[in-house]
Short mmCIF file of C-alpha atoms in Angstrom, two decimals:
data_model
loop_
_atom_site.label_atom_id
_atom_site.label_comp_id
_atom_site.label_asym_id
_atom_site.label_seq_id
_atom_site.Cartn_x
_atom_site.Cartn_y
_atom_site.Cartn_z
CA MET A 1 -71.94 -4.14 165.09
CA MET A 2 -72.96 -7.85 165.61
CA ASN A 3 -71.97 -9.71 162.42
CA ARG A 4 -72.18 -13.69 161.89
CA ARG A 5 -68.70 -14.17 163.57
CA ASP A 6 -69.96 -12.31 166.51
CA LEU A 7 -73.36 -14.18 166.84
CA LEU A 8 -71.49 -17.60 166.83
CA LYS A 9 -68.91 -16.31 169.59
CA LEU A 10 -72.30 -15.45 171.69
CA ILE A 11 -73.63 -18.74 171.05
CA THR A 12 -70.76 -20.58 171.90
CA ALA A 13 -70.29 -18.53 175.05
CA ALA A 14 -73.66 -18.99 176.27
CA THR A 15 -73.59 -22.86 175.50
CA GLY A 16 -70.12 -23.92 176.25
CA MET A 17 -70.12 -25.46 172.65
CA SER A 18 -69.98 -24.49 168.95
CA LEU A 19 -72.86 -24.08 166.97
CA ILE A 20 -74.47 -27.64 166.24
CA GLY A 21 -75.29 -28.21 162.56
CA GLY A 22 -72.27 -27.16 160.93
CA SER A 23 -72.98 -23.71 159.44
CA ILE A 24 -75.00 -20.83 160.35
CA VAL A 25 -78.40 -20.32 158.82
CA THR A 26 -80.23 -17.26 160.02
CA ALA A 27 -83.77 -16.69 160.38
CA GLN A 28 -83.80 -14.30 157.38
CA GLU A 29 -82.13 -17.05 155.10
CA LEU A 30 -84.75 -19.53 155.95
CA PHE A 31 -87.68 -17.23 155.60
CA GLY A 32 -87.00 -13.97 154.10
CA PRO A 33 -87.64 -12.84 150.61
CA GLN A 34 -84.24 -13.67 149.34
CA SER A 35 -84.21 -17.19 151.01
CA ASP A 36 -83.60 -20.42 148.99
CA THR A 37 -86.59 -21.99 150.52
CA GLY A 38 -89.01 -19.07 149.71
CA ARG A 39 -90.90 -20.35 152.92
CA ALA A 40 -93.09 -18.23 155.26
CA PHE A 41 -92.85 -19.50 158.92
CA GLY A 42 -94.91 -22.59 159.45
CA GLU A 43 -94.50 -23.92 155.89
CA ALA A 44 -92.90 -27.36 154.84
CA GLY A 45 -89.58 -27.83 156.22
CA SER A 46 -91.21 -28.16 159.68
CA ALA A 47 -89.96 -30.99 162.29
CA LEU A 48 -92.44 -30.18 164.96
CA SER A 49 -95.83 -30.13 165.53
CA ASP A 50 -97.80 -26.64 166.61
CA GLU A 51 -98.02 -28.11 170.08
CA GLU A 52 -94.24 -28.72 169.83
CA ILE A 53 -93.60 -25.35 168.71
CA ALA A 54 -95.87 -23.59 171.37
CA PHE A 55 -93.99 -25.98 173.83
CA LEU A 56 -90.57 -24.83 172.95
CA ASN A 57 -91.69 -21.22 172.55
CA GLU A 58 -92.50 -21.41 176.26
CA VAL A 59 -89.03 -22.81 177.04
CA ALA A 60 -87.36 -20.50 174.81
CA GLU A 61 -88.98 -17.62 176.83
CA VAL A 62 -87.39 -18.58 179.91
CA ILE A 63 -83.93 -18.67 178.18
CA LEU A 64 -84.59 -15.28 176.57
CA PRO A 65 -87.26 -13.52 178.80
CA ARG A 66 -89.27 -10.35 177.85
CA THR A 67 -87.61 -7.32 179.47
CA ASP A 68 -87.70 -3.80 178.05
CA THR A 69 -87.32 -5.75 174.79
CA PRO A 70 -89.29 -8.65 173.27
CA GLY A 71 -88.53 -12.19 174.59
CA ALA A 72 -88.23 -15.25 172.47
CA LYS A 73 -91.83 -16.16 172.20
CA GLU A 74 -92.77 -12.84 170.44
CA ALA A 75 -89.85 -13.73 167.89
CA ASP A 76 -91.58 -17.21 167.44
CA VAL A 77 -88.08 -19.04 167.93
CA ALA A 78 -89.63 -22.36 168.00
CA THR A 79 -90.97 -22.02 164.30
CA PHE A 80 -87.31 -21.25 163.38
CA MET A 81 -86.30 -24.40 165.32
CA SER A 82 -88.67 -26.48 163.51
CA THR A 83 -87.45 -25.52 159.99
CA TYR A 84 -83.79 -25.42 161.01
CA VAL A 85 -84.17 -28.73 162.64
CA ALA A 86 -85.75 -30.04 159.56
CA ASP A 87 -83.43 -28.31 157.15
CA VAL A 88 -79.90 -28.14 158.63
CA TYR A 89 -79.39 -30.65 161.15
CA SER A 90 -78.23 -34.23 160.23
CA ALA A 91 -80.61 -37.23 161.18
CA ASP A 92 -78.57 -38.06 164.31
CA GLU A 93 -78.74 -34.24 165.41
CA ARG A 94 -82.53 -34.15 164.73
CA GLU A 95 -82.96 -37.43 166.49
CA THR A 96 -81.13 -35.73 169.81
CA PHE A 97 -83.02 -32.57 169.52
CA LEU A 98 -86.31 -34.12 169.34
CA THR A 99 -85.82 -36.01 172.58
CA ALA A 100 -86.04 -32.32 174.22
CA MET A 101 -89.74 -32.28 174.50
CA PRO A 102 -90.32 -35.44 176.15
CA GLU A 103 -87.56 -34.99 178.37
CA ILE A 104 -88.42 -31.54 179.80
CA SER A 105 -91.89 -32.99 180.28
CA ALA A 106 -90.45 -35.97 182.26
CA ARG A 107 -88.29 -33.72 184.22
CA SER A 108 -91.27 -31.36 184.95
CA GLN A 109 -93.34 -34.08 186.39
CA ASP A 110 -90.67 -35.98 188.16
CA GLN A 111 -89.38 -32.86 189.94
CA PHE A 112 -92.59 -30.65 190.43
CA GLY A 113 -95.38 -33.17 189.53
CA LYS A 114 -97.01 -31.12 187.14
CA ASP A 115 -96.45 -30.35 183.03
CA PHE A 116 -94.01 -27.57 182.22
CA LEU A 117 -96.71 -25.62 180.95
CA ASP A 118 -98.46 -25.57 184.21
CA LEU A 119 -95.13 -24.44 186.12
CA THR A 120 -94.90 -21.15 187.93
CA GLU A 121 -92.28 -18.64 186.31
CA ASP A 122 -89.90 -19.47 189.12
CA GLU A 123 -90.30 -23.47 188.86
CA ARG A 124 -89.74 -23.01 185.09
CA LEU A 125 -86.41 -20.94 186.00
CA THR A 126 -85.11 -23.49 188.20
CA LEU A 127 -85.87 -26.39 185.78
CA VAL A 128 -84.34 -24.72 182.69
CA SER A 129 -81.41 -23.34 184.88
CA GLU A 130 -80.72 -26.94 185.95
CA LEU A 131 -81.07 -28.27 182.32
CA ASP A 132 -78.47 -25.46 181.42
CA GLU A 133 -75.94 -26.51 184.04
CA GLU A 134 -76.43 -30.00 183.09
CA ALA A 135 -75.63 -29.25 179.19
CA ARG A 136 -72.49 -27.33 180.23
CA ALA A 137 -71.18 -29.89 182.09
CA ALA A 138 -71.61 -32.45 179.09
CA ALA A 139 -70.31 -29.85 176.63
CA SER A 140 -67.15 -31.60 176.27
CA SER A 141 -68.57 -34.97 175.17
CA ASP A 142 -69.00 -35.48 171.30
CA ASP A 143 -72.65 -36.16 171.48
CA PRO A 144 -74.44 -32.69 172.20
CA HIS A 145 -76.97 -32.24 174.85
CA TYR A 146 -80.58 -31.70 173.68
CA PHE A 147 -80.89 -28.67 175.70
CA THR A 148 -77.58 -27.04 174.35
CA MET A 149 -79.49 -27.36 171.09
CA VAL A 150 -82.54 -25.81 172.23
CA LYS A 151 -80.61 -23.02 173.65
CA GLN A 152 -78.19 -22.38 170.76
CA LEU A 153 -81.45 -22.36 168.23
CA THR A 154 -83.21 -20.20 170.85
CA LEU A 155 -80.35 -17.52 170.59
CA LEU A 156 -79.54 -17.94 166.75
CA GLY A 157 -83.61 -17.67 166.12
CA PHE A 158 -84.03 -14.61 168.21
CA PHE A 159 -80.93 -12.47 167.12
CA THR A 160 -81.62 -13.10 163.65
CA SER A 161 -85.19 -12.64 163.72
CA GLU A 162 -87.06 -9.03 162.44
CA VAL A 163 -88.14 -8.83 166.20
CA GLY A 164 -84.75 -9.62 167.67
CA ALA A 165 -82.68 -7.56 164.94
CA THR A 166 -84.85 -4.43 165.11
CA GLN A 167 -86.19 -4.17 168.74
CA ALA A 168 -83.23 -5.94 170.87
CA LEU A 169 -80.49 -5.03 168.28
CA ARG A 170 -79.77 -1.57 166.38
CA TYR A 171 -80.90 -2.37 162.77
CA GLU A 172 -80.43 -0.44 159.47
CA ALA A 173 -81.42 -2.25 156.43
CA VAL A 174 -79.43 -0.18 153.73
CA PRO A 175 -76.24 1.25 155.92
CA GLY A 176 -75.02 4.30 154.95
CA GLY A 177 -71.29 4.81 153.89
CA TYR A 178 -68.50 3.19 155.87
CA ASP A 179 -67.95 4.92 159.33
CA GLY A 180 -64.71 3.79 161.02
CA CYS A 181 -65.06 5.75 163.95
CA ALA A 182 -68.59 5.54 165.12
CA VAL A 183 -69.67 7.40 168.14
CA TYR A 184 -70.48 4.58 170.93
CA GLU A 185 -72.16 5.48 173.89
CA GLU A 186 -72.11 3.06 176.88
CA GLY A 187 -75.23 0.66 177.16
CA GLN A 188 -76.29 0.95 173.61
CA PRO A 189 -77.28 -2.42 171.85
CA ALA A 190 -75.04 -3.84 169.30
CA TRP A 191 -75.67 -3.26 165.78
CA ALA A 192 -77.67 -6.13 163.84
CA THR A 193 -76.13 -5.63 160.52
CA GLY A 194 -72.79 -5.91 159.58
#
């Protein structure tokens, strides 16, 4: 069963840094029917333009690509990022996050001579892997690396989205009674609820 604590552990292990932005706010809390905002994807509270959302969905797809389960782009994690950055991040955190798009574009031009969106799948993977390595090396500093923020919000947005919770994880909206000794078969995905 994956609960908030498990998700925070996963994000910390994957990025080498605890979740930036203080507390965990899920896609369901930002956009679901019980949310305080009452917003749907793309409504007010957006920190990114449509072009930036499309760009970050492509970057996120390299981080969490489609396999036998949907990828980050199918969960539209960049729309989640846009709202999270606008509503949860501090002004300093927001400023750091917003450097991601121009920095990734500049690195793509410097390294491959073309825009990130024009890179091949292998070139995108090379660039994102280098950014991940660079961000992990900077994890011990007080200032978060912009790529750490992008990666954290990709993981958080994906695993708390309907797509991630129902197609990558197992999901039961209204769980039955407590079962302290559930049968687990090796290789089964973790539960989305808990």
